Structures are given as C-alpha cells and as structure tokens.
Amino acid sequence: MTKICISIVAETVESIYEKTKTALRLADLVEVRLDHVRDIKKEDIIKILVKSPENIIVACRSISCGGNYGGDEESRMALLFEAIERGAGYIDIEIESSKQDVMEIISKAKERKTKIILSHHDFKKTPKFNELQKSYDEMNSFQPDMIKIATFAESINDCFKIFELLKGKENFIAIAMGVRGWMTRILAQKYGSAITYASLEPGNASAPGQITFDELVNLYDFKGQNKDTKVLGVIGEHAENSKSKFLHNPNFRRLGLNYVYFPMKVRPSELAEFMHNFRMLGFAGSAVTVPHKEKIVDFIDGLDETAEKIGATNTLVVREEKILGFNTDYIGALEALKEKTSLQSKKALVIGAGGAARAIIYALKKEGCEITIVNRTLDKAKALAEEFETDCDEISELRQLIRKSDIIINTTSVGMNQNPEESLVPEEFFTGKQIVMDIVYNPIETKLIRYARIRGCQTITGDRMLMYQAIGQFKHWTGKNLDIDQINEDAKKLLE
Ligand code: NAP
C-alpha cells in the first residue's frame, strides 16, 4: 500500500508544529522540512517531534540540493542526528551528501530504529531511463530502508519513465514533479510508489506540482485506488485548467466504479509519443481537448460514424485493445442550446473553425439551422463551410452578421482563463435580440457572455455544454447513465 505523506513547509517552529499536528490526523506520514524554518536549531527538534515522531519524516535540504538550508554541512547533519535521537521515524538524506555522512546517518539510524530514505532530486529534468536506473543502483548500494527519486517532468512522457522505473522494486518512491508529472502522484498506488506526497493546503507545496491532500484523497479517491483502477483523463495542451475532473470523479465514487480521471497536459509535439504510452499502459480512455481533437485521430484505431462525419473526437474509449474515438460535443451543444431555444430554421453564426466548431456545425445542420461561419483564419472557415455546405464570411463583418443572426456561438478559445479580458465581439455589437452561447467554461462568465448579458441577450454559458457532453462521455466509458439532477448540482458547484 502506498502511504500518503503530507509535506510541511513553514518558517517558524510554532507553525511547523501546528501544521504537523493537523497533518498527522489526516495522513499516514508527515514530512517536516527543517530547511524552511528560519534559524532552525538543534533544540527546536524536540519541539517539532512532540507528537507521533514515528510517523514523521525529517528532511533538511541544502540549497545545492534544491532546498532552503543555507548553513554548513556540519550543522545540517547535526540537525538530522538530533532528529534520530528524538525518535524521528524517518530521515530523508540526499545521495549528494558526502558518502561518509550518508554512511554515518544510516548506521546511527539503525541503532534507533529510524528508517532512512536516501533521496535524489532533479529540479530541472527527468533523465533518460538508463540514467535513472543507474542512480537507483548507486543509492541501493548503501542499502537504505527506502530510495526516493524525484525528477522534474519537462514533458508528460517523463511520467512513463518513472512508471517503468518503479516496476519490480519495493520500498521505492518515484515521482515526476511539476504539472506535467501529476500522473505519478495521482497513480502512485497503481504503479507501486511506496509514498506519494501532498501538501496540507493550497499554495503550501514543498515541491513543484504537489497537489493538496484534500484533492488527492477526496477528488481522486487515492485511498480507494488499487492496481486495477481504470485510468481516464483529459488530454489537452492546457488540461490543467479543465474542470471536468469535478464532474467525473465524484460520479465514479457515487456509482462505486473503480476509475480515476485527471488532467493530462500534452503539447502537440508530444502527442504521438503520449498516445503510444497511453496504449502500452492500457489506459481505459480519455476526453480530448484543445488543440488535439482533430490531430489525435491519426493515433487511434477508428472513429464512430458521428465522429467520422464531424472529423474530430473529444472522447476516446479503449475496447479490446483498440482506441476508438467518439464525439459527445455535438450532443452537448445541442442539449445546451435546446434549454433556451428551438433550432429549426434559425440563423446561427458560429465564430471559430476548430474541433469544437466542427461538432457544433454538425449539430446545427442536423437541426435545420442556417449557418454562417467566421474565423480568424478565413481559409479554415471556408474549408469548413464547403465541407458542411454552409456560408462563411470575413471576421471583419462580425457586426452586420450578428445583427442578422438569431444565435451566436463562440467556439474559439478566446476568453479562456489565459486571456479572460478578451472577447472577439465588442459589447455594442449585440442588440439584445440574440441568444448568445460561449462554449468556453473557464471562467464560466466570459467577457463575451458578460457583454451579451449587459445588452439584454439570453445567454448560455459553457458549463451547460460541458455538463451534457460529460454525460455522453461517462456513458461511453462506463456504460452507466448519470443522474441529471446530480450532475446539475455538480455543474452548479463549478460556478462557485
Ligand atoms: P481548436 O480546435 O484548437 O480551435 C480553436 C479555435 O479558436 C480556432 O477557430 C482558432 O482560430 C480560434 N482561436 C484561437 N485563438 C484565437 C484568437 N486569439 N483569436 C481568434 N481566434 C482564435 O479548439 P477546440 O477544441 O475547438 O476548443 C475551442 C474552445 O472550446 C476551448 O476553449 C475549449 O475549452 C472549448 N470547449 C468547450 C466545450 C464545452 O463543453 N463547453 C467543449 C469543447 C470545447 P484559427 O483557426 O484562426 O487558429
């Protein structure tokens, strides 16, 4: 069983003690980072290790090892020796310390039943697999109780080196740090890391990419996971902003399904390698978001009829080792629109010509709308208009086009939380007669929606489509129908 360790970073002895006390009530282990405590002295150790010292990992990283301790090696070692004297359950010491210090700490710890975690951190990169294995072997030659390797994930594909490294090893902790390494923290149980680290509260992480204990346990159900847990995620360049984890994870739990779903942050240049790894590790499926909905088709085994017609997929499902693509965006958009309007014979203006636009145009067309497409890159709008037999126009004609339309749908990513102050439509373009939908859902009220609302238009926010497309995805992955009232409640929480 993987233990959960809350890592505590604080500047004063009093604060570290208080936080440790709280963390001990929650987690299996607590790591105290002495190096962050201002003017830490040997005498302070006893004040920190008052409660359950056997469940406490003491670490004191020097600046050269990525920590905060500016004192000399002698005083750093004195702190660690004192922690052993005071009954610390574990000492984390870096392999970069002198060989003699490492050996002395190990032998002193043995006398006192303190366990030694021999660690190596690389805050810049994840080296090649062979180099990681070499580091492991070197550390293993000291015969510590545990080995820890934490490297920085420059790419999500670095996570797979970590999983490979974990294979067949016991008492080994391996983590890829940073947002691209989240997977190694969330799936530590499945892939057999001895410990996964979490922070006590947001903004208090001791390492890049460390998620909170609350998120790990309550959102990703870490304690309920095991080797058979089915892995799902959302593949996107900015997947960390996706809110769909708040829709899917609680429902797996409610229905007693052994699945976990989390953001998979993948750059376009990493997609091919990522999909290879996805296949090799037998992930169960995924959602697909910007900008991969069209390109990902090159790396899967087939599309269902609707996704084929749309030419984009937002949902991958693995069936009998084949990765199949579906599209639930189209049904999501339809359901969201139908909450406010009928569609037959309405004039719809679609802004954008990406993957989501394709699904929405397909849906509007099916329902009998007259469609005009505008897009920053006119050629893409033209190509789409030709393919779906609709009109298209220059984006510079937006004002006139809006006046003539019943329904306006922004399908571009403009207004997302990377650029929340942007709107492709100025406020004065809306006349109050249009129904305006923005499919961007983070933030829920985009600038475009705000402008439309101020001008008296009916508005449909992106969370409505998100909710309906998620219901379709859930069904594809698990075969189960979600309770609509429940998911409405979940969607409301997204608005908080
Ligand atoms: P995509 O395939 O990458 O397409 C992006 C579209 O946005 C293209 O038309 C692009 O124009 C346009 N665009 C990007 N930056 C722009 C800028 N600065 N100015 C003008 N146009 C710009 O992405 P997608 O998959 O269609 O997703 C688009 C958005 O919809 C994302 O924010 C996504 O989160 C959201 N979405 C929401 C839901 C939901 O359920 N609510 C579902 C799907 C998608 P060019 O062609 O000129 O590059």
Coordinates of C-alpha atoms and ligand atoms in Angstrom, one line a residue:
M1 CA 0.0 0.0 0.0
T2 CA 1.3 3.4 -0.9
K3 CA 1.5 5.7 2.1
I4 CA 0.3 9.3 1.8
C5 CA 2.7 11.8 3.2
I6 CA 1.8 15.5 3.8
S7 CA 4.9 17.6 3.4
I8 CA 5.0 20.6 5.7
V9 CA 6.8 23.8 4.9
A10 CA 6.7 26.7 7.4
E11 CA 9.0 29.4 8.6
T12 CA 8.7 29.1 12.3
V13 CA 8.9 26.2 14.8
E14 CA 5.5 27.0 16.2
S15 CA 3.9 27.0 12.8
I16 CA 5.6 23.7 11.7
Y17 CA 4.4 22.1 14.9
E18 CA 0.8 23.2 14.5
K19 CA 0.7 22.2 10.9
T20 CA 2.3 18.8 11.7
K21 CA -0.3 18.2 14.3
T22 CA -3.1 18.8 11.8
A23 CA -1.4 16.7 9.1
L24 CA -0.8 13.8 11.4
R25 CA -4.6 13.5 11.9
L26 CA -5.0 13.1 8.1
A27 CA -2.1 11.3 6.5
D28 CA -0.1 8.2 7.2
L29 CA 3.2 10.2 7.3
V30 CA 4.2 13.8 7.6
E31 CA 7.4 15.2 6.2
V32 CA 8.8 18.2 8.0
R33 CA 11.2 20.4 6.0
L34 CA 13.6 21.8 8.6
D35 CA 15.3 23.8 5.8
H36 CA 12.4 26.2 5.6
V37 CA 12.3 27.1 9.3
R38 CA 14.1 30.3 10.0
D39 CA 17.2 30.0 12.2
I40 CA 16.4 26.3 13.0
K41 CA 18.5 25.0 15.9
K42 CA 19.1 21.5 17.4
E43 CA 17.0 22.5 20.4
D44 CA 14.0 23.1 18.2
I45 CA 13.8 19.5 17.0
I46 CA 12.2 18.2 20.2
K47 CA 9.5 20.9 19.9
I48 CA 8.6 19.6 16.5
L49 CA 8.7 15.9 17.2
V50 CA 6.3 16.0 20.1
K51 CA 3.5 14.0 18.6
S52 CA 3.9 10.6 16.9
P53 CA 7.5 11.1 15.9
E54 CA 7.5 7.6 14.4
N55 CA 5.2 8.9 11.6
I56 CA 7.4 11.9 10.8
I57 CA 10.0 12.1 8.0
V58 CA 12.6 14.8 8.8
A59 CA 14.4 16.4 5.9
C60 CA 16.7 19.4 5.7
R61 CA 17.7 20.1 2.1
S62 CA 20.6 22.3 1.4
I63 CA 20.3 25.0 -1.3
S64 CA 22.5 23.0 -3.6
C65 CA 20.0 20.1 -3.4
G66 CA 17.0 22.3 -4.2
G67 CA 16.2 23.1 -0.5
N68 CA 16.4 26.2 1.6
Y69 CA 19.1 25.4 4.1
G70 CA 21.9 27.9 4.0
G71 CA 24.0 26.6 6.9
D72 CA 27.1 24.4 6.6
E73 CA 27.0 20.7 6.2
E74 CA 28.2 20.0 9.7
S75 CA 25.2 21.9 11.3
R76 CA 22.8 20.3 8.8
M77 CA 24.0 16.8 9.8
A78 CA 23.8 17.8 13.4
L79 CA 20.1 18.6 12.9
L80 CA 19.5 15.2 11.3
F81 CA 21.4 13.3 14.0
E82 CA 19.3 15.2 16.6
A83 CA 16.1 14.1 14.9
I84 CA 17.2 10.5 15.1
E85 CA 18.0 11.0 18.8
R86 CA 14.5 12.3 19.3
G87 CA 12.8 9.4 17.7
A88 CA 12.0 10.5 14.2
G89 CA 10.5 7.7 12.2
Y90 CA 12.4 8.5 9.0
I91 CA 15.2 10.7 7.9
D92 CA 15.4 11.8 4.3
I93 CA 19.0 12.4 3.3
E94 CA 20.2 13.2 -0.2
I95 CA 22.7 11.0 -2.1
E96 CA 24.5 14.2 -2.9
S97 CA 25.6 14.5 0.8
S98 CA 29.1 13.2 1.5
K99 CA 29.5 9.4 1.4
Q100 CA 30.7 9.5 4.9
D101 CA 27.7 11.5 6.2
V102 CA 25.3 9.1 4.4
M103 CA 27.0 6.1 6.0
E104 CA 27.1 7.6 9.4
I105 CA 23.4 8.6 9.3
I106 CA 22.5 5.1 8.1
S107 CA 24.4 3.4 10.9
K108 CA 23.1 5.8 13.6
A109 CA 19.5 5.4 12.3
K110 CA 19.9 1.6 12.6
E111 CA 20.7 1.9 16.3
R112 CA 17.5 3.9 16.9
K113 CA 15.1 2.1 14.5
T114 CA 14.8 5.2 12.4
K115 CA 14.3 4.5 8.7
I116 CA 16.5 6.1 6.1
I117 CA 15.1 7.4 2.8
L118 CA 18.0 8.0 0.5
S119 CA 16.9 10.6 -2.0
H120 CA 17.9 12.2 -5.3
H121 CA 16.1 15.2 -6.7
D122 CA 16.5 16.8 -10.1
F123 CA 14.5 20.0 -10.3
K124 CA 15.4 20.6 -14.0
K125 CA 14.6 17.5 -15.9
T126 CA 13.9 13.8 -15.9
P127 CA 17.0 12.0 -17.2
K128 CA 16.9 9.0 -19.5
F129 CA 15.6 5.7 -18.1
N130 CA 19.1 4.2 -18.0
E131 CA 20.5 7.1 -16.0
L132 CA 17.6 6.9 -13.6
Q133 CA 18.2 3.2 -13.1
K134 CA 21.9 3.9 -12.6
S135 CA 21.0 6.5 -9.9
Y136 CA 18.8 3.9 -8.3
D137 CA 21.5 1.3 -8.3
E138 CA 24.0 3.7 -6.8
M139 CA 21.7 4.5 -4.0
N140 CA 20.7 0.9 -3.5
S141 CA 24.4 0.0 -2.8
F142 CA 24.1 1.9 0.5
Q143 CA 21.2 -0.4 1.5
P144 CA 18.9 2.3 2.9
D145 CA 15.4 1.4 4.0
M146 CA 13.9 3.4 1.2
I147 CA 15.0 5.1 -2.0
K148 CA 13.4 8.2 -3.4
I149 CA 13.9 9.6 -6.9
A150 CA 12.1 12.8 -7.7
T151 CA 12.7 14.5 -11.1
F152 CA 11.1 17.4 -13.0
A153 CA 8.8 16.4 -15.8
E154 CA 9.5 18.6 -18.8
S155 CA 7.0 16.5 -20.7
I156 CA 4.1 14.3 -19.6
N157 CA 6.0 11.5 -21.3
D158 CA 8.6 11.6 -18.5
C159 CA 5.9 10.1 -16.2
F160 CA 6.2 6.8 -18.2
K161 CA 9.9 6.6 -17.4
I162 CA 9.0 6.9 -13.7
F163 CA 6.4 4.1 -14.0
E164 CA 8.9 1.9 -15.8
L165 CA 11.5 2.6 -13.1
L166 CA 9.0 1.6 -10.3
K167 CA 8.5 -1.8 -11.9
G168 CA 9.6 -4.7 -9.6
K169 CA 11.1 -2.5 -6.9
E170 CA 10.0 -2.4 -3.3
N171 CA 10.3 0.5 -0.8
F172 CA 10.9 2.8 -3.6
I173 CA 9.4 6.2 -4.1
A174 CA 9.5 7.7 -7.6
I175 CA 7.8 11.0 -8.6
A176 CA 7.9 13.3 -11.5
M177 CA 7.5 16.9 -10.3
G178 CA 5.6 19.7 -12.0
V179 CA 2.1 19.8 -13.5
R180 CA 3.3 17.5 -16.3
G181 CA 4.2 15.0 -13.6
W182 CA 0.8 15.0 -11.8
M183 CA 0.0 11.5 -13.0
T184 CA 2.9 10.0 -11.0
R185 CA 1.4 11.4 -7.8
I186 CA -2.2 10.5 -8.5
L187 CA -1.4 7.0 -9.8
A188 CA 1.3 6.2 -7.2
Q189 CA -0.8 3.4 -5.8
K190 CA -1.4 1.8 -9.1
Y191 CA 2.2 1.8 -10.2
G192 CA 3.6 1.0 -6.8
S193 CA 5.4 4.0 -5.4
A194 CA 6.0 3.5 -1.6
I195 CA 4.9 7.0 -0.8
T196 CA 3.1 9.8 -2.5
Y197 CA 3.5 13.4 -1.2
A198 CA 0.8 16.0 -0.9
S199 CA 0.5 19.5 0.6
L200 CA -1.6 20.4 3.5
E201 CA -3.2 23.4 1.9
P202 CA -3.2 25.2 -1.5
G203 CA -0.1 27.4 -2.0
N204 CA 1.9 25.5 0.5
A205 CA 3.6 22.8 -1.7
S206 CA 7.1 21.8 -0.8
A207 CA 7.8 20.7 -4.5
P208 CA 6.5 21.8 -7.9
G209 CA 3.3 20.1 -8.9
Q210 CA 2.5 18.8 -5.4
I211 CA -1.3 18.6 -5.1
T212 CA -3.2 19.0 -1.8
F213 CA -4.1 16.1 0.4
D214 CA -7.8 17.1 0.0
E215 CA -7.6 16.9 -3.8
L216 CA -5.6 13.6 -3.7
V217 CA -8.0 11.9 -1.3
N218 CA -11.3 13.5 -1.9
L219 CA -11.2 14.2 -5.6
Y220 CA -9.0 11.4 -6.9
D221 CA -10.1 8.9 -4.2
F222 CA -6.5 7.9 -3.7
K223 CA -7.3 5.5 -0.8
G224 CA -9.9 3.7 -2.9
Q225 CA -7.4 3.1 -5.8
N226 CA -5.6 -0.1 -6.4
K227 CA -3.7 -1.9 -9.2
D228 CA -7.0 -2.5 -11.1
T229 CA -8.1 1.2 -11.1
K230 CA -9.0 2.2 -14.6
V231 CA -7.3 5.3 -15.8
L232 CA -9.1 8.1 -17.7
G233 CA -8.1 11.7 -18.2
V234 CA -8.4 14.8 -20.3
I235 CA -5.7 15.2 -22.9
G236 CA -5.1 18.9 -23.7
E237 CA -2.3 21.4 -24.0
H238 CA -3.8 23.3 -21.1
A239 CA -5.6 20.4 -19.5
E240 CA -4.7 21.7 -16.0
N241 CA -7.5 24.3 -16.5
S242 CA -10.1 21.7 -17.2
K243 CA -12.9 21.4 -14.7
S244 CA -14.2 18.0 -15.9
K245 CA -12.4 16.2 -13.1
F246 CA -15.0 17.7 -10.8
L247 CA -17.8 16.2 -12.9
H248 CA -16.4 12.7 -13.5
N249 CA -14.6 11.7 -10.3
P250 CA -17.5 12.2 -7.8
N251 CA -19.7 10.1 -10.0
F252 CA -17.3 7.2 -10.2
R253 CA -17.5 7.2 -6.4
R254 CA -21.2 7.6 -6.2
L255 CA -21.7 4.6 -8.5
G256 CA -18.9 2.5 -6.9
L257 CA -16.8 2.4 -10.1
N258 CA -13.0 1.9 -9.8
Y259 CA -12.0 4.7 -12.2
V260 CA -9.9 7.9 -11.8
Y261 CA -9.9 10.9 -14.1
F262 CA -7.3 13.7 -14.2
P263 CA -5.7 16.3 -16.5
M264 CA -3.1 15.1 -18.9
K265 CA -1.1 18.1 -20.1
V266 CA 0.2 17.3 -23.5
R267 CA 1.9 19.6 -26.1
P268 CA 1.1 18.9 -29.8
S269 CA 4.8 17.8 -30.3
E270 CA 4.4 15.2 -27.5
L271 CA 1.1 13.7 -28.7
A272 CA 2.4 10.8 -30.8
E273 CA 4.7 9.5 -28.0
F274 CA 2.0 10.1 -25.4
M275 CA -0.6 8.1 -27.4
H276 CA 1.9 5.3 -27.7
N277 CA 2.4 5.2 -23.9
F278 CA -1.4 5.5 -23.4
R279 CA -1.8 2.4 -25.5
M280 CA 1.1 0.5 -23.8
L281 CA -0.1 1.2 -20.3
G282 CA -3.7 0.1 -21.1
F283 CA -5.4 3.3 -20.1
A284 CA -9.2 3.0 -20.3
G285 CA -10.0 6.1 -22.3
S286 CA -9.9 9.9 -22.2
A287 CA -11.5 13.1 -23.0
V288 CA -9.7 15.2 -25.7
T289 CA -9.5 18.9 -25.7
V290 CA -7.7 21.9 -27.3
P291 CA -5.8 21.5 -29.6
H292 CA -5.8 17.8 -30.1
K293 CA -9.4 16.9 -31.2
E294 CA -8.6 16.6 -34.9
K295 CA -4.9 15.5 -34.8
I296 CA -5.4 12.7 -32.3
V297 CA -7.4 10.8 -34.9
D298 CA -4.0 9.9 -36.5
F299 CA -3.1 7.9 -33.4
I300 CA -6.2 5.9 -32.8
D301 CA -7.8 2.9 -34.4
G302 CA -11.1 4.2 -35.6
L303 CA -14.0 6.7 -35.2
D304 CA -17.7 6.1 -34.8
E305 CA -19.9 7.3 -37.6
T306 CA -20.7 10.7 -36.0
A307 CA -17.1 11.5 -35.0
E308 CA -16.1 10.4 -38.6
K309 CA -18.6 12.9 -40.1
I310 CA -17.5 15.7 -37.7
G311 CA -13.9 14.9 -38.3
A312 CA -12.9 15.3 -34.7
T313 CA -13.2 13.4 -31.4
N314 CA -13.5 14.5 -27.8
T315 CA -13.8 11.0 -26.3
L316 CA -11.5 8.0 -26.6
V317 CA -12.6 4.6 -25.4
V318 CA -10.4 1.6 -25.3
R319 CA -12.3 -1.6 -26.3
E320 CA -10.5 -4.9 -26.8
E321 CA -7.2 -3.1 -27.0
K322 CA -8.4 -0.7 -29.7
I323 CA -8.6 3.0 -29.2
L324 CA -11.9 4.3 -30.6
G325 CA -13.0 7.9 -31.0
F326 CA -16.5 9.3 -30.3
N327 CA -17.9 12.8 -30.3
T328 CA -20.1 14.0 -27.5
D329 CA -19.5 17.7 -28.1
Y330 CA -22.2 17.8 -30.6
I331 CA -24.9 16.3 -28.4
G332 CA -23.6 18.5 -25.5
A333 CA -24.0 21.7 -27.6
L334 CA -27.5 20.6 -28.8
E335 CA -28.8 19.9 -25.3
A336 CA -27.4 23.2 -24.0
L337 CA -29.0 25.2 -26.8
K338 CA -32.3 23.4 -26.5
E339 CA -32.6 24.6 -22.9
K340 CA -33.1 28.1 -24.3
T341 CA -34.3 27.8 -27.9
S342 CA -35.6 25.7 -30.7
L343 CA -33.2 25.5 -33.7
Q344 CA -35.3 24.7 -36.8
S345 CA -34.8 27.4 -39.4
K346 CA -32.8 29.7 -37.0
K347 CA -29.9 31.8 -38.3
A348 CA -26.8 30.7 -36.4
L349 CA -23.4 32.5 -36.5
V350 CA -20.5 30.2 -35.5
I351 CA -17.3 32.0 -34.5
G352 CA -14.3 29.7 -34.9
A353 CA -13.5 26.8 -37.1
G354 CA -11.6 24.3 -34.8
G355 CA -12.6 20.9 -33.4
A356 CA -15.5 22.1 -31.3
A357 CA -16.9 24.2 -34.1
R358 CA -17.0 21.1 -36.4
A359 CA -19.2 19.3 -33.8
I360 CA -21.4 22.3 -33.3
I361 CA -21.9 23.0 -37.0
Y362 CA -22.7 19.3 -37.5
A363 CA -25.3 19.6 -34.7
L364 CA -26.9 22.9 -36.0
K365 CA -27.0 21.5 -39.5
K366 CA -28.8 18.4 -38.3
E367 CA -31.4 20.5 -36.6
G368 CA -32.1 22.6 -39.7
C369 CA -30.3 25.9 -38.9
E370 CA -28.9 28.3 -41.5
I371 CA -25.3 28.6 -40.6
T372 CA -22.6 31.2 -41.2
I373 CA -19.0 30.6 -40.1
V374 CA -16.4 33.3 -39.3
N375 CA -12.9 32.5 -38.2
R376 CA -9.6 34.3 -37.6
T377 CA -8.1 32.2 -40.3
L378 CA -10.5 32.7 -43.1
D379 CA -9.3 29.7 -45.1
K380 CA -10.3 27.3 -42.3
A381 CA -13.8 28.9 -42.2
K382 CA -14.0 28.5 -46.0
A383 CA -12.9 24.8 -45.9
L384 CA -15.4 24.1 -43.1
A385 CA -18.3 25.9 -44.9
E386 CA -17.5 23.9 -48.1
E387 CA -17.4 20.6 -46.2
F388 CA -20.7 21.2 -44.3
E389 CA -22.4 23.2 -47.1
T390 CA -22.9 26.4 -45.1
D391 CA -22.0 30.0 -45.6
C392 CA -18.8 31.7 -44.3
D393 CA -17.7 35.3 -44.1
E394 CA -14.8 37.6 -43.0
I395 CA -14.5 38.2 -39.3
S396 CA -14.4 41.9 -40.1
E397 CA -18.1 41.6 -41.0
L398 CA -19.0 40.5 -37.5
R399 CA -21.2 43.5 -36.6
Q400 CA -23.5 43.0 -39.6
L401 CA -23.6 39.3 -39.2
I402 CA -24.6 39.5 -35.6
R403 CA -27.5 41.8 -36.4
K404 CA -28.8 39.3 -38.9
S405 CA -28.4 36.2 -36.6
D406 CA -30.7 34.6 -34.0
I407 CA -28.0 32.6 -32.3
I408 CA -24.3 33.4 -31.9
I409 CA -21.9 30.8 -30.7
N410 CA -18.3 31.4 -29.7
T411 CA -16.4 28.2 -30.3
T412 CA -12.9 29.8 -30.1
S413 CA -10.7 29.6 -27.0
V414 CA -10.7 33.4 -26.7
G415 CA -11.8 34.5 -23.3
M416 CA -10.4 31.4 -21.5
N417 CA -8.6 32.0 -18.3
Q418 CA -5.3 32.6 -20.1
N419 CA -6.9 35.6 -21.7
P420 CA -10.1 36.4 -19.6
E421 CA -10.2 40.0 -20.6
E422 CA -10.6 39.3 -24.3
S423 CA -13.8 39.0 -26.3
L424 CA -13.9 38.6 -30.1
V425 CA -17.2 40.5 -30.0
P426 CA -17.3 44.1 -28.6
E427 CA -20.3 44.9 -26.3
E428 CA -22.0 47.2 -28.8
F429 CA -22.3 44.6 -31.5
F430 CA -25.0 42.7 -29.5
T431 CA -28.5 44.2 -30.0
G432 CA -30.3 42.2 -27.2
K433 CA -32.2 40.0 -29.6
Q434 CA -29.7 37.3 -30.0
I435 CA -29.2 34.1 -28.0
V436 CA -25.5 34.0 -27.2
M437 CA -23.6 30.9 -26.3
D438 CA -20.0 30.8 -25.3
I439 CA -18.5 27.3 -25.1
V440 CA -15.6 28.5 -23.0
Y441 CA -16.4 27.4 -19.5
N442 CA -13.3 28.6 -17.5
P443 CA -14.2 31.2 -16.4
I444 CA -17.9 30.4 -16.5
E445 CA -18.9 34.0 -17.2
T446 CA -16.6 35.1 -20.1
K447 CA -16.2 38.6 -21.2
L448 CA -18.3 37.8 -24.3
I449 CA -21.2 36.4 -22.1
R450 CA -20.9 39.5 -19.8
Y451 CA -21.3 41.8 -22.8
A452 CA -24.2 39.9 -24.2
R453 CA -26.0 39.8 -20.8
I454 CA -25.4 43.6 -20.3
R455 CA -27.0 44.2 -23.8
G456 CA -30.1 42.1 -22.8
C457 CA -29.3 38.9 -24.8
Q458 CA -30.2 35.5 -23.5
T459 CA -27.0 33.7 -22.7
I460 CA -25.8 30.1 -22.4
T461 CA -22.6 29.5 -20.5
G462 CA -20.0 26.9 -21.4
D463 CA -20.7 24.7 -18.4
R464 CA -24.1 23.7 -19.8
M465 CA -22.4 22.1 -22.9
L466 CA -19.7 20.7 -20.7
M467 CA -22.2 19.0 -18.5
Y468 CA -24.1 17.4 -21.3
Q469 CA -21.1 16.3 -23.2
A470 CA -19.7 14.8 -20.0
I471 CA -22.9 12.7 -19.6
G472 CA -22.2 11.3 -23.0
Q473 CA -18.6 10.6 -22.2
F474 CA -19.5 8.9 -18.9
K475 CA -21.8 6.6 -20.7
H476 CA -19.2 5.7 -23.3
W477 CA -16.6 4.9 -20.6
T478 CA -18.7 3.1 -18.0
G479 CA -21.9 2.1 -19.7
K480 CA -23.8 4.0 -16.9
N481 CA -26.2 6.8 -17.1
L482 CA -25.6 9.8 -14.9
D483 CA -28.3 11.2 -12.7
I484 CA -29.2 14.5 -14.4
D485 CA -30.2 16.3 -11.1
Q486 CA -27.0 15.2 -9.5
I487 CA -24.8 16.4 -12.4
N488 CA -26.7 19.7 -12.4
E489 CA -25.7 20.1 -8.8
D490 CA -22.1 19.3 -9.7
A491 CA -22.2 21.8 -12.5
K492 CA -23.6 24.4 -10.1
K493 CA -20.6 23.8 -7.9
L494 CA -18.4 24.7 -10.8
L495 CA -20.0 28.1 -10.8
E496 CA -19.0 28.7 -7.1
Ligands
NAP1 P1 -9.2 24.2 -31.5 O1 -9.6 23.1 -32.4 O2 -7.8 24.5 -31.2 O3 -9.8 25.6 -32.2 C1 -9.5 26.8 -31.7 C2 -10.3 27.9 -32.5 O4 -10.1 29.1 -31.8 C3 -9.9 28.1 -33.9 O5 -11.0 28.5 -34.7 C4 -8.9 29.3 -33.7 O6 -8.8 30.1 -34.9 C5 -9.6 30.1 -32.7 N1 -8.7 31.0 -32.0 C6 -7.8 30.6 -31.1 N2 -7.2 31.7 -30.6 C7 -7.7 32.8 -31.2 C8 -7.5 34.2 -31.2 N3 -6.6 34.7 -30.4 N4 -8.3 35.0 -32.0 C9 -9.2 34.5 -32.8 N5 -9.5 33.1 -32.9 C10 -8.7 32.3 -32.1 O7 -10.0 24.2 -30.1 P2 -11.4 23.5 -29.8 O8 -11.2 22.1 -29.4 O9 -12.3 23.8 -31.0 O10 -11.9 24.3 -28.5 C11 -12.2 25.7 -28.5 C12 -12.7 26.1 -27.2 O11 -13.9 25.5 -26.8 C13 -11.8 25.8 -26.0 O12 -11.8 26.9 -25.1 C14 -12.4 24.6 -25.3 O13 -12.1 24.6 -23.9 C15 -13.9 25.0 -25.5 N6 -14.7 23.8 -25.5 C16 -15.7 23.7 -24.6 C17 -16.6 22.6 -24.6 C18 -17.7 22.6 -23.5 O14 -18.2 21.5 -23.3 N7 -18.1 23.7 -23.0 C19 -16.4 21.6 -25.4 C20 -15.4 21.7 -26.4 C21 -14.5 22.8 -26.4 P3 -7.7 29.7 -36.0 O15 -8.3 28.7 -36.9 O16 -7.5 31.0 -36.7 O17 -6.5 29.3 -35.3

